[in-house]
mmCIF file of C-alpha atoms and ligand atoms in Angstrom:
data_model
loop_
_atom_site.group_PDB
_atom_site.id
_atom_site.type_symbol
_atom_site.label_atom_id
_atom_site.label_comp_id
_atom_site.label_asym_id
_atom_site.label_seq_id
_atom_site.Cartn_x
_atom_site.Cartn_y
_atom_site.Cartn_z
ATOM 1 C CA MET A 24 155.435 81.560 90.045
ATOM 2 C CA PHE A 25 154.758 81.620 93.781
ATOM 3 C CA GLU A 26 151.416 83.403 93.265
ATOM 4 C CA ASP A 27 149.766 80.665 95.297
ATOM 5 C CA LYS A 28 152.096 81.435 98.172
ATOM 6 C CA ILE A 29 151.238 85.114 98.556
ATOM 7 C CA ALA A 30 150.098 85.875 102.104
ATOM 8 C CA LYS A 31 146.472 86.700 102.857
ATOM 9 C CA ARG A 32 147.404 90.138 104.131
ATOM 10 C CA ILE A 33 148.604 90.964 100.619
ATOM 11 C CA LEU A 34 145.778 89.186 98.794
ATOM 12 C CA GLU A 35 143.255 91.014 100.950
ATOM 13 C CA LEU A 36 144.609 94.463 100.075
ATOM 14 C CA PRO A 37 142.070 96.590 98.222
ATOM 15 C CA PRO A 38 142.659 96.660 94.461
ATOM 16 C CA TYR A 39 145.226 99.285 93.583
ATOM 17 C CA LEU A 40 142.912 102.045 92.480
ATOM 18 C CA PHE A 41 145.530 104.123 90.812
ATOM 19 C CA ALA A 42 146.699 101.344 88.485
ATOM 20 C CA GLU A 43 144.281 102.393 85.744
ATOM 21 C CA LEU A 44 145.202 106.057 86.183
ATOM 22 C CA ASP A 45 148.903 105.219 86.147
ATOM 23 C CA ARG A 46 148.342 103.363 82.892
ATOM 24 C CA LYS A 47 146.434 106.317 81.431
ATOM 25 C CA ARG A 48 149.164 108.716 82.493
ATOM 26 C CA GLU A 49 151.864 106.648 80.857
ATOM 27 C CA ALA A 50 149.752 106.297 77.713
ATOM 28 C CA ALA A 51 149.183 110.063 77.593
ATOM 29 C CA ARG A 52 152.908 110.654 78.072
ATOM 30 C CA ALA A 53 153.693 108.191 75.307
ATOM 31 C CA ARG A 54 151.322 110.140 73.023
ATOM 32 C CA GLY A 55 153.527 113.156 73.718
ATOM 33 C CA MET A 56 150.903 114.911 75.845
ATOM 34 C CA ASP A 57 152.151 117.609 78.216
ATOM 35 C CA ILE A 58 151.170 116.228 81.639
ATOM 36 C CA ILE A 59 150.424 118.454 84.628
ATOM 37 C CA ASP A 60 150.684 116.300 87.727
ATOM 38 C CA LEU A 61 148.451 117.417 90.598
ATOM 39 C CA GLY A 62 148.342 113.839 91.801
ATOM 40 C CA VAL A 63 151.116 113.246 94.262
ATOM 41 C CA GLY A 64 151.522 114.923 97.622
ATOM 42 C CA ASP A 65 155.212 115.458 97.118
ATOM 43 C CA PRO A 66 156.601 119.004 97.332
ATOM 44 C CA ASP A 67 158.189 120.176 94.062
ATOM 45 C CA ARG A 68 160.464 122.760 95.698
ATOM 46 C CA PRO A 69 163.917 121.721 96.950
ATOM 47 C CA THR A 70 164.921 121.146 100.558
ATOM 48 C CA PRO A 71 166.143 124.502 101.996
ATOM 49 C CA ALA A 72 169.853 125.117 101.340
ATOM 50 C CA HIS A 73 170.945 125.268 104.994
ATOM 51 C CA ILE A 74 169.572 121.745 105.545
ATOM 52 C CA VAL A 75 171.293 120.408 102.425
ATOM 53 C CA ALA A 76 174.550 122.054 103.565
ATOM 54 C CA ALA A 77 174.288 120.375 106.984
ATOM 55 C CA MET A 78 173.786 117.022 105.252
ATOM 56 C CA GLN A 79 176.805 117.588 103.012
ATOM 57 C CA ARG A 80 178.937 118.249 106.077
ATOM 58 C CA GLU A 81 177.592 115.312 108.079
ATOM 59 C CA VAL A 82 177.697 112.716 105.346
ATOM 60 C CA ALA A 83 181.469 113.255 105.097
ATOM 61 C CA ASP A 84 181.931 112.668 108.815
ATOM 62 C CA ALA A 85 182.781 109.052 109.652
ATOM 63 C CA LYS A 86 181.114 109.328 113.078
ATOM 64 C CA ASN A 87 177.807 109.123 111.194
ATOM 65 C CA HIS A 88 178.664 106.054 109.167
ATOM 66 C CA ARG A 89 177.873 103.322 111.671
ATOM 67 C CA TYR A 90 174.563 101.850 112.834
ATOM 68 C CA PRO A 91 172.502 104.614 114.373
ATOM 69 C CA SER A 92 170.944 104.325 117.827
ATOM 70 C CA TYR A 93 167.497 102.730 117.747
ATOM 71 C CA GLU A 94 165.561 105.535 119.367
ATOM 72 C CA GLY A 95 167.364 108.316 117.505
ATOM 73 C CA LEU A 96 170.269 110.536 118.530
ATOM 74 C CA LEU A 97 169.565 112.234 121.830
ATOM 75 C CA ALA A 98 170.535 115.503 120.098
ATOM 76 C CA PHE A 99 167.819 114.897 117.481
ATOM 77 C CA ARG A 100 165.227 114.128 120.138
ATOM 78 C CA GLU A 101 166.304 117.262 122.018
ATOM 79 C CA ALA A 102 165.838 119.282 118.830
ATOM 80 C CA VAL A 103 162.326 117.828 118.498
ATOM 81 C CA ALA A 104 161.574 118.765 122.127
ATOM 82 C CA GLN A 105 162.846 122.294 121.573
ATOM 83 C CA TRP A 106 160.764 122.642 118.401
ATOM 84 C CA TYR A 107 157.611 121.341 120.148
ATOM 85 C CA LYS A 108 158.111 123.754 123.042
ATOM 86 C CA GLY A 109 158.616 126.685 120.691
ATOM 87 C CA ARG A 110 155.827 125.853 118.261
ATOM 88 C CA PHE A 111 153.132 124.365 120.506
ATOM 89 C CA GLY A 112 154.186 125.192 124.062
ATOM 90 C CA VAL A 113 154.283 121.439 124.759
ATOM 91 C CA LYS A 114 157.152 120.206 126.953
ATOM 92 C CA LEU A 115 158.452 116.751 126.079
ATOM 93 C CA ASP A 116 161.049 114.541 127.735
ATOM 94 C CA PRO A 117 163.502 113.700 124.919
ATOM 95 C CA LYS A 118 164.533 110.505 126.702
ATOM 96 C CA THR A 119 161.113 108.900 127.094
ATOM 97 C CA GLU A 120 158.538 110.776 125.044
ATOM 98 C CA ILE A 121 160.183 110.983 121.605
ATOM 99 C CA VAL A 122 161.264 108.366 119.079
ATOM 100 C CA SER A 123 162.779 108.986 115.643
ATOM 101 C CA LEU A 124 161.102 107.445 112.586
ATOM 102 C CA ILE A 125 162.222 106.615 109.056
ATOM 103 C CA GLY A 126 159.442 108.937 107.923
ATOM 104 C CA ALA A 127 156.032 109.150 109.600
ATOM 105 C CA LYS A 128 154.695 106.446 107.288
ATOM 106 C CA GLU A 129 157.116 103.930 108.745
ATOM 107 C CA GLY A 130 155.961 104.696 112.276
ATOM 108 C CA ILE A 131 152.272 104.655 111.370
ATOM 109 C CA ALA A 132 152.586 101.354 109.533
ATOM 110 C CA HIS A 133 154.447 99.660 112.388
ATOM 111 C CA PHE A 134 152.420 101.201 115.219
ATOM 112 C CA PRO A 135 149.595 98.621 115.231
ATOM 113 C CA LEU A 136 152.137 95.817 115.738
ATOM 114 C CA ALA A 137 152.641 97.220 119.227
ATOM 115 C CA PHE A 138 148.970 97.136 120.221
ATOM 116 C CA ILE A 139 146.772 95.176 117.822
ATOM 117 C CA ASN A 140 146.170 91.469 118.286
ATOM 118 C CA PRO A 141 144.380 89.464 115.593
ATOM 119 C CA GLY A 142 140.714 90.477 115.617
ATOM 120 C CA ASP A 143 141.249 93.739 117.530
ATOM 121 C CA LEU A 144 139.521 96.890 116.348
ATOM 122 C CA ALA A 145 140.905 100.289 115.374
ATOM 123 C CA LEU A 146 138.792 103.337 114.577
ATOM 124 C CA VAL A 147 139.904 104.672 111.218
ATOM 125 C CA PRO A 148 138.632 107.745 109.367
ATOM 126 C CA SER A 149 137.576 107.732 105.715
ATOM 127 C CA PRO A 150 138.452 109.390 103.410
ATOM 128 C CA ALA A 151 141.988 109.086 104.746
ATOM 129 C CA TYR A 152 145.628 108.342 104.203
ATOM 130 C CA PRO A 153 145.445 104.584 103.531
ATOM 131 C CA VAL A 154 148.186 103.508 105.952
ATOM 132 C CA TYR A 155 146.040 103.655 109.131
ATOM 133 C CA LYS A 156 143.746 100.955 107.814
ATOM 134 C CA ILE A 157 146.380 98.859 106.082
ATOM 135 C CA GLY A 158 148.747 98.953 109.064
ATOM 136 C CA THR A 159 145.874 97.761 111.255
ATOM 137 C CA GLN A 160 145.068 94.938 108.846
ATOM 138 C CA PHE A 161 148.703 93.859 108.526
ATOM 139 C CA ALA A 162 148.706 93.394 112.306
ATOM 140 C CA GLY A 163 145.605 91.204 111.983
ATOM 141 C CA GLY A 164 143.207 93.870 113.215
ATOM 142 C CA LYS A 165 140.014 95.252 111.749
ATOM 143 C CA ALA A 166 139.199 98.836 110.925
ATOM 144 C CA HIS A 167 135.894 100.371 111.987
ATOM 145 C CA ILE A 168 135.366 103.280 109.628
ATOM 146 C CA MET A 169 134.545 106.756 110.933
ATOM 147 C CA PRO A 170 133.127 108.673 107.958
ATOM 148 C CA LEU A 171 134.362 112.250 107.546
ATOM 149 C CA ALA A 172 131.494 114.310 106.199
ATOM 150 C CA PRO A 173 131.686 117.823 104.778
ATOM 151 C CA GLU A 174 128.735 118.917 106.922
ATOM 152 C CA ASN A 175 130.842 118.059 109.996
ATOM 153 C CA GLY A 176 133.864 119.900 108.629
ATOM 154 C CA PHE A 177 135.449 116.502 107.875
ATOM 155 C CA ILE A 178 135.705 115.775 111.616
ATOM 156 C CA PRO A 179 134.511 112.318 112.756
ATOM 157 C CA ASP A 180 131.309 112.170 114.764
ATOM 158 C CA LEU A 181 132.436 110.303 117.886
ATOM 159 C CA ASP A 182 128.859 110.119 119.159
ATOM 160 C CA ALA A 183 127.934 108.041 116.119
ATOM 161 C CA ILE A 184 130.369 105.262 117.077
ATOM 162 C CA PRO A 185 128.355 102.359 118.538
ATOM 163 C CA LYS A 186 129.098 101.834 122.224
ATOM 164 C CA LYS A 187 130.077 98.201 121.631
ATOM 165 C CA VAL A 188 132.596 99.254 118.994
ATOM 166 C CA ALA A 189 134.047 101.945 121.255
ATOM 167 C CA GLU A 190 134.401 99.414 124.072
ATOM 168 C CA ARG A 191 136.307 97.029 121.817
ATOM 169 C CA ALA A 192 138.482 99.526 119.943
ATOM 170 C CA LYS A 193 142.125 99.842 120.926
ATOM 171 C CA ILE A 194 143.270 102.717 118.725
ATOM 172 C CA ILE A 195 141.585 105.761 117.207
ATOM 173 C CA TYR A 196 143.378 107.393 114.285
ATOM 174 C CA ILE A 197 142.932 111.074 113.545
ATOM 175 C CA ASN A 198 144.789 113.348 111.128
ATOM 176 C CA TYR A 199 144.730 117.164 111.236
ATOM 177 C CA PRO A 200 145.476 119.190 109.197
ATOM 178 C CA ASN A 201 143.778 116.534 107.138
ATOM 179 C CA ASN A 202 144.884 114.791 103.999
ATOM 180 C CA PRO A 203 142.918 114.747 101.656
ATOM 181 C CA THR A 204 140.300 117.281 102.849
ATOM 182 C CA GLY A 205 142.462 120.150 104.140
ATOM 183 C CA ALA A 206 140.340 120.335 107.307
ATOM 184 C CA VAL A 207 141.783 121.593 110.600
ATOM 185 C CA ALA A 208 140.704 120.309 114.022
ATOM 186 C CA THR A 209 139.468 122.621 116.742
ATOM 187 C CA ARG A 210 140.648 122.531 120.345
ATOM 188 C CA ALA A 211 137.122 121.442 121.279
ATOM 189 C CA PHE A 212 137.396 118.386 119.036
ATOM 190 C CA PHE A 213 140.769 117.384 120.490
ATOM 191 C CA LYS A 214 139.307 117.744 123.995
ATOM 192 C CA LYS A 215 136.414 115.551 122.973
ATOM 193 C CA VAL A 216 138.819 112.923 121.614
ATOM 194 C CA VAL A 217 140.697 112.897 124.942
ATOM 195 C CA ALA A 218 137.445 112.418 126.870
ATOM 196 C CA PHE A 219 136.326 109.676 124.459
ATOM 197 C CA ALA A 220 139.690 107.898 124.720
ATOM 198 C CA LYS A 221 139.612 108.046 128.511
ATOM 199 C CA ALA A 222 136.019 106.874 128.705
ATOM 200 C CA HIS A 223 136.678 103.834 126.511
ATOM 201 C CA ASP A 224 140.350 103.195 127.264
ATOM 202 C CA ILE A 225 141.504 103.824 123.683
ATOM 203 C CA ILE A 226 144.895 104.978 122.407
ATOM 204 C CA VAL A 227 144.821 108.100 120.246
ATOM 205 C CA ALA A 228 147.169 108.160 117.266
ATOM 206 C CA HIS A 229 147.238 111.640 115.758
ATOM 207 C CA ASP A 230 149.017 112.063 112.439
ATOM 208 C CA ALA A 231 150.178 115.667 112.031
ATOM 209 C CA PRO A 232 152.639 115.992 109.136
ATOM 210 C CA TYR A 233 150.912 119.148 107.816
ATOM 211 C CA SER A 234 150.984 121.204 111.026
ATOM 212 C CA GLU A 235 153.188 123.861 109.383
ATOM 213 C CA ILE A 236 151.225 124.183 106.156
ATOM 214 C CA TYR A 237 148.312 126.462 106.922
ATOM 215 C CA TYR A 238 146.721 129.557 105.427
ATOM 216 C CA ASP A 239 145.435 131.543 108.362
ATOM 217 C CA GLU A 240 147.911 132.885 110.920
ATOM 218 C CA ASN A 241 145.021 133.277 113.375
ATOM 219 C CA HIS A 242 144.106 129.608 113.162
ATOM 220 C CA LYS A 243 147.414 127.809 113.294
ATOM 221 C CA PRO A 244 146.986 124.030 113.560
ATOM 222 C CA MET A 245 147.366 122.699 117.097
ATOM 223 C CA SER A 246 149.289 119.740 118.369
ATOM 224 C CA PHE A 247 146.954 117.100 119.811
ATOM 225 C CA LEU A 248 149.230 117.190 122.861
ATOM 226 C CA GLU A 249 148.078 120.739 123.576
ATOM 227 C CA ALA A 250 144.737 119.320 124.697
ATOM 228 C CA PRO A 251 144.611 118.750 128.460
ATOM 229 C CA GLY A 252 145.104 115.078 129.280
ATOM 230 C CA ALA A 253 146.234 114.197 125.738
ATOM 231 C CA ARG A 254 149.565 112.899 126.987
ATOM 232 C CA ASP A 255 147.727 110.304 129.089
ATOM 233 C CA VAL A 256 146.201 108.706 126.017
ATOM 234 C CA GLY A 257 148.023 109.692 122.857
ATOM 235 C CA ILE A 258 150.887 109.644 120.449
ATOM 236 C CA GLU A 259 151.476 112.145 117.657
ATOM 237 C CA PHE A 260 153.214 111.309 114.390
ATOM 238 C CA HIS A 261 155.250 113.994 112.722
ATOM 239 C CA SER A 262 157.406 114.331 109.707
ATOM 240 C CA LEU A 263 159.984 116.658 108.252
ATOM 241 C CA SER A 264 158.778 115.636 104.765
ATOM 242 C CA LYS A 265 156.146 118.281 104.174
ATOM 243 C CA THR A 266 157.423 120.992 106.531
ATOM 244 C CA TYR A 267 160.911 121.227 105.007
ATOM 245 C CA GLN A 268 160.371 119.604 101.587
ATOM 246 C CA MET A 269 162.281 116.504 102.706
ATOM 247 C CA THR A 270 160.087 113.651 101.433
ATOM 248 C CA GLY A 271 163.058 111.846 99.900
ATOM 249 C CA TRP A 272 165.141 111.967 103.065
ATOM 250 C CA ARG A 273 162.875 109.746 105.195
ATOM 251 C CA ILE A 274 162.849 111.466 108.553
ATOM 252 C CA GLY A 275 160.024 111.793 111.043
ATOM 253 C CA PHE A 276 159.282 111.233 114.698
ATOM 254 C CA ALA A 277 156.568 110.259 117.138
ATOM 255 C CA VAL A 278 155.956 111.965 120.476
ATOM 256 C CA GLY A 279 153.606 111.600 123.410
ATOM 257 C CA ASN A 280 152.742 109.137 126.132
ATOM 258 C CA ALA A 281 155.962 107.448 127.285
ATOM 259 C CA ALA A 282 154.484 103.937 127.451
ATOM 260 C CA ILE A 283 152.981 104.227 123.966
ATOM 261 C CA VAL A 284 156.191 105.680 122.510
ATOM 262 C CA SER A 285 158.218 102.946 124.177
ATOM 263 C CA ALA A 286 155.972 100.189 122.770
ATOM 264 C CA LEU A 287 156.435 101.570 119.255
ATOM 265 C CA GLY A 288 160.176 101.758 119.932
ATOM 266 C CA LYS A 289 160.180 98.092 120.897
ATOM 267 C CA VAL A 290 158.601 97.116 117.563
ATOM 268 C CA LYS A 291 161.147 99.198 115.719
ATOM 269 C CA THR A 292 164.200 97.785 117.495
ATOM 270 C CA ASN A 293 163.115 94.397 116.144
ATOM 271 C CA ILE A 294 162.489 95.573 112.594
ATOM 272 C CA ASP A 295 164.795 98.436 111.623
ATOM 273 C CA SER A 296 168.077 99.816 112.843
ATOM 274 C CA GLY A 297 167.165 103.465 113.026
ATOM 275 C CA LEU A 298 167.725 106.490 110.913
ATOM 276 C CA PHE A 299 171.020 107.431 109.205
ATOM 277 C CA GLU A 300 172.685 109.773 111.675
ATOM 278 C CA ALA A 301 173.743 112.242 108.982
ATOM 279 C CA VAL A 302 170.051 112.632 108.122
ATOM 280 C CA GLN A 303 169.224 113.101 111.807
ATOM 281 C CA ARG A 304 171.846 115.830 112.063
ATOM 282 C CA ALA A 305 170.390 117.510 108.978
ATOM 283 C CA GLY A 306 167.031 117.163 110.749
ATOM 284 C CA ILE A 307 168.475 119.012 113.734
ATOM 285 C CA ALA A 308 169.534 121.796 111.364
ATOM 286 C CA ALA A 309 165.964 121.893 110.033
ATOM 287 C CA LEU A 310 164.214 121.949 113.421
ATOM 288 C CA THR A 311 166.577 124.342 115.196
ATOM 289 C CA GLY A 312 167.456 126.574 112.228
ATOM 290 C CA ASP A 313 165.658 129.627 110.883
ATOM 291 C CA GLN A 314 161.979 128.777 110.309
ATOM 292 C CA LYS A 315 161.669 131.412 107.621
ATOM 293 C CA CYS A 316 161.672 128.634 105.029
ATOM 294 C CA THR A 317 158.329 127.423 106.388
ATOM 295 C CA GLU A 318 156.922 130.934 106.074
ATOM 296 C CA GLU A 319 158.058 131.030 102.461
ATOM 297 C CA SER A 320 156.415 127.666 101.801
ATOM 298 C CA ARG A 321 153.135 128.872 103.243
ATOM 299 C CA ALA A 322 153.239 131.933 100.991
ATOM 300 C CA VAL A 323 153.914 129.737 97.952
ATOM 301 C CA TYR A 324 151.102 127.281 98.755
ATOM 302 C CA LEU A 325 148.684 130.106 99.543
ATOM 303 C CA GLU A 326 149.216 131.656 96.125
ATOM 304 C CA ARG A 327 148.796 128.258 94.471
ATOM 305 C CA ARG A 328 145.715 127.430 96.529
ATOM 306 C CA ASP A 329 144.036 130.672 95.525
ATOM 307 C CA ALA A 330 144.945 130.149 91.862
ATOM 308 C CA LEU A 331 143.563 126.600 91.911
ATOM 309 C CA VAL A 332 140.370 127.461 93.775
ATOM 310 C CA SER A 333 139.578 130.415 91.549
ATOM 311 C CA GLY A 334 140.458 128.423 88.421
ATOM 312 C CA LEU A 335 138.231 125.505 89.452
ATOM 313 C CA LYS A 336 135.388 127.898 90.267
ATOM 314 C CA LYS A 337 135.733 129.443 86.829
ATOM 315 C CA ALA A 338 135.510 125.934 85.409
ATOM 316 C CA GLY A 339 132.218 125.515 87.261
ATOM 317 C CA ILE A 340 133.477 123.343 90.102
ATOM 318 C CA ASN A 341 132.104 124.400 93.421
ATOM 319 C CA VAL A 342 135.042 124.228 95.787
ATOM 320 C CA LYS A 343 135.859 125.659 99.195
ATOM 321 C CA PRO A 344 139.437 126.786 99.907
ATOM 322 C CA PRO A 345 141.125 124.434 102.384
ATOM 323 C CA LYS A 346 142.325 125.851 105.710
ATOM 324 C CA ALA A 347 145.580 123.886 105.712
ATOM 325 C CA ALA A 348 147.705 121.191 104.037
ATOM 326 C CA PHE A 349 148.583 121.461 100.348
ATOM 327 C CA TYR A 350 145.524 119.808 98.820
ATOM 328 C CA VAL A 351 142.265 120.994 97.375
ATOM 329 C CA PHE A 352 139.484 118.432 97.813
ATOM 330 C CA ALA A 353 136.756 119.302 95.347
ATOM 331 C CA PRO A 354 133.402 117.723 94.484
ATOM 332 C CA THR A 355 133.236 116.074 91.077
ATOM 333 C CA PRO A 356 130.750 117.730 88.707
ATOM 334 C CA PHE A 357 127.268 116.315 88.150
ATOM 335 C CA GLY A 358 127.863 113.643 90.791
ATOM 336 C CA MET A 359 130.330 111.877 88.506
ATOM 337 C CA LYS A 360 132.285 108.925 89.901
ATOM 338 C CA SER A 361 135.674 110.212 90.939
ATOM 339 C CA ALA A 362 137.672 107.651 88.942
ATOM 340 C CA ASP A 363 135.657 108.493 85.784
ATOM 341 C CA PHE A 364 136.141 112.217 86.204
ATOM 342 C CA CYS A 365 139.875 111.941 86.998
ATOM 343 C CA GLY A 366 140.245 109.563 84.039
ATOM 344 C CA ARG A 367 138.693 112.136 81.705
ATOM 345 C CA LEU A 368 140.877 114.946 83.066
ATOM 346 C CA LEU A 369 143.873 112.792 82.308
ATOM 347 C CA ASP A 370 142.801 111.535 78.870
ATOM 348 C CA GLU A 371 141.433 114.799 77.564
ATOM 349 C CA ALA A 372 143.496 117.429 79.390
ATOM 350 C CA GLY A 373 146.676 115.702 80.559
ATOM 351 C CA VAL A 374 145.887 116.777 84.122
ATOM 352 C CA VAL A 375 146.598 114.200 86.825
ATOM 353 C CA THR A 376 144.374 114.377 89.917
ATOM 354 C CA THR A 377 143.534 111.783 92.561
ATOM 355 C CA PRO A 378 140.048 110.248 92.729
ATOM 356 C CA GLY A 379 138.529 110.657 96.187
ATOM 357 C CA VAL A 380 137.554 106.993 96.258
ATOM 358 C CA GLY A 381 141.268 106.176 96.506
ATOM 359 C CA PHE A 382 141.042 107.439 100.101
ATOM 360 C CA GLY A 383 138.124 105.144 100.914
ATOM 361 C CA PRO A 384 134.511 104.791 99.710
ATOM 362 C CA GLU A 385 133.574 107.884 101.747
ATOM 363 C CA GLY A 386 135.815 109.928 99.443
ATOM 364 C CA GLU A 387 133.654 109.078 96.412
ATOM 365 C CA GLY A 388 132.275 112.143 94.660
ATOM 366 C CA TYR A 389 135.449 114.147 95.247
ATOM 367 C CA PHE A 390 138.819 114.556 93.602
ATOM 368 C CA ARG A 391 142.040 115.800 95.143
ATOM 369 C CA CYS A 392 144.493 118.241 93.596
ATOM 370 C CA ALA A 393 147.933 118.680 95.168
ATOM 371 C CA LEU A 394 149.423 122.174 95.142
ATOM 372 C CA THR A 395 152.796 120.826 94.090
ATOM 373 C CA VAL A 396 153.263 122.645 90.763
ATOM 374 C CA PRO A 397 153.919 126.356 90.130
ATOM 375 C CA VAL A 398 151.057 128.858 89.738
ATOM 376 C CA ALA A 399 151.458 129.142 85.958
ATOM 377 C CA ARG A 400 150.960 125.381 85.613
ATOM 378 C CA ILE A 401 147.980 125.456 87.980
ATOM 379 C CA GLU A 402 146.409 128.148 85.795
ATOM 380 C CA GLU A 403 147.101 126.076 82.713
ATOM 381 C CA ALA A 404 145.618 123.009 84.437
ATOM 382 C CA THR A 405 142.387 124.747 85.455
ATOM 383 C CA GLU A 406 142.048 126.242 81.959
ATOM 384 C CA ARG A 407 142.263 122.714 80.543
ATOM 385 C CA ILE A 408 139.829 121.399 83.170
ATOM 386 C CA ARG A 409 137.419 124.122 82.058
ATOM 387 C CA GLY A 410 137.728 122.744 78.531
ATOM 388 C CA VAL A 411 136.835 119.244 79.720
ATOM 389 C CA MET A 412 133.895 120.590 81.728
ATOM 390 C CA CYS A 413 132.452 122.065 78.518
ATOM 391 C CA GLU A 414 132.432 118.568 77.010
ATOM 392 C CA ILE A 415 130.737 116.847 79.956
HETATM 393 C C1 PLP B 19 152.813 112.479 103.623
HETATM 394 C C2 PLP B 19 152.040 111.887 104.719
HETATM 395 C C3 PLP B 19 152.645 111.067 105.686
HETATM 396 C C4 PLP B 19 154.020 110.456 105.524
HETATM 397 O O1 PLP B 19 155.065 111.255 105.695
HETATM 398 P P1 PLP B 19 156.525 110.649 105.623
HETATM 399 O O2 PLP B 19 157.187 111.226 106.816
HETATM 400 O O3 PLP B 19 157.103 111.143 104.342
HETATM 401 O O4 PLP B 19 156.475 109.166 105.686
HETATM 402 C C5 PLP B 19 151.888 110.632 106.753
HETATM 403 N N1 PLP B 19 150.596 110.962 106.867
HETATM 404 C C6 PLP B 19 149.982 111.721 105.954
HETATM 405 C C7 PLP B 19 148.561 112.052 106.143
HETATM 406 C C8 PLP B 19 150.679 112.194 104.844
HETATM 407 O O5 PLP B 19 150.030 112.896 103.905
#
């Protein structure tokens, strides 16, 4: 019933690529197979105790029970400003340059509604987090794909964008540290993006939820706003999900150019009613509390990354360790199609991975493993993958 009434924006969505894998996973589970899930980018470790304790306190306080303010508690936005100053040396005005989000995904998905008219263009990387493209399409816009190639360090080649496209584009999306590739942007690239945006009058939307998950203290990921002039052209999306293992809590924020932030805020005041204030107060505890928990997370992911990379190498998969984020993006063996290879890993080894093609056609030939299971399970997974490799 009502199938004939489904809107075009839904009918035009790409086929859900993981449906077949989901089916295989459930079938394997039903067979009693022990599944190791390296598929989802969802931290397995709990939210740090001091953040949970703050939530327990705040949820009991009736002052938090009413509709929250649209733009977020000023105290939350001040905590964001303080964190940005401490971490990146970037000074933000909590009143005009910060807006709270119900997770970064919410902000990214709604962002195009503020700027994209039907037929407008956005520059979208591929492989990438799917929401940049889908958000653009939901607003009636079109995505011009910027391929991320390994030989460019998975950084888009701005010089390859046709001049006509650049003139028409309204938004350029970038994401570093990058999901799914684990690439980190250089200061030079961010500077180039600012120059490109200024030359063509384009808004930069930088998605940075993995800024705190990195493996080299000497190459900490930068905020886009550290680049000179970035605040004239850009907005940066952030999330507490990955930094503090808070994916289930739904808390993020966007910062940057006051006019861009305000336009996003206007969309949101007409769609949602803000973020539960108890969660915001727990977010303040996260951002202003001891950051040792992030250090511990980095140590955990580093150990897992090294176990996965060495295990995959032993299995004969030629993989480079990522610089940041908690994913390993590895080439499929013998040029196999990513969905075929991931399907075999699931059927024959009970190991769930994500086919690169799920992040766009440019991700074909790769598969993504999330570092969201303990080392012993990663070792078990790579041992099993080695078994499958012997059969291919
Ligand atoms: C996880 C993720 C997000 C979404 O984070 P939430 O705050 O949980 O909505 C956004 N962008 C990328 C690239 C991600 O991997």
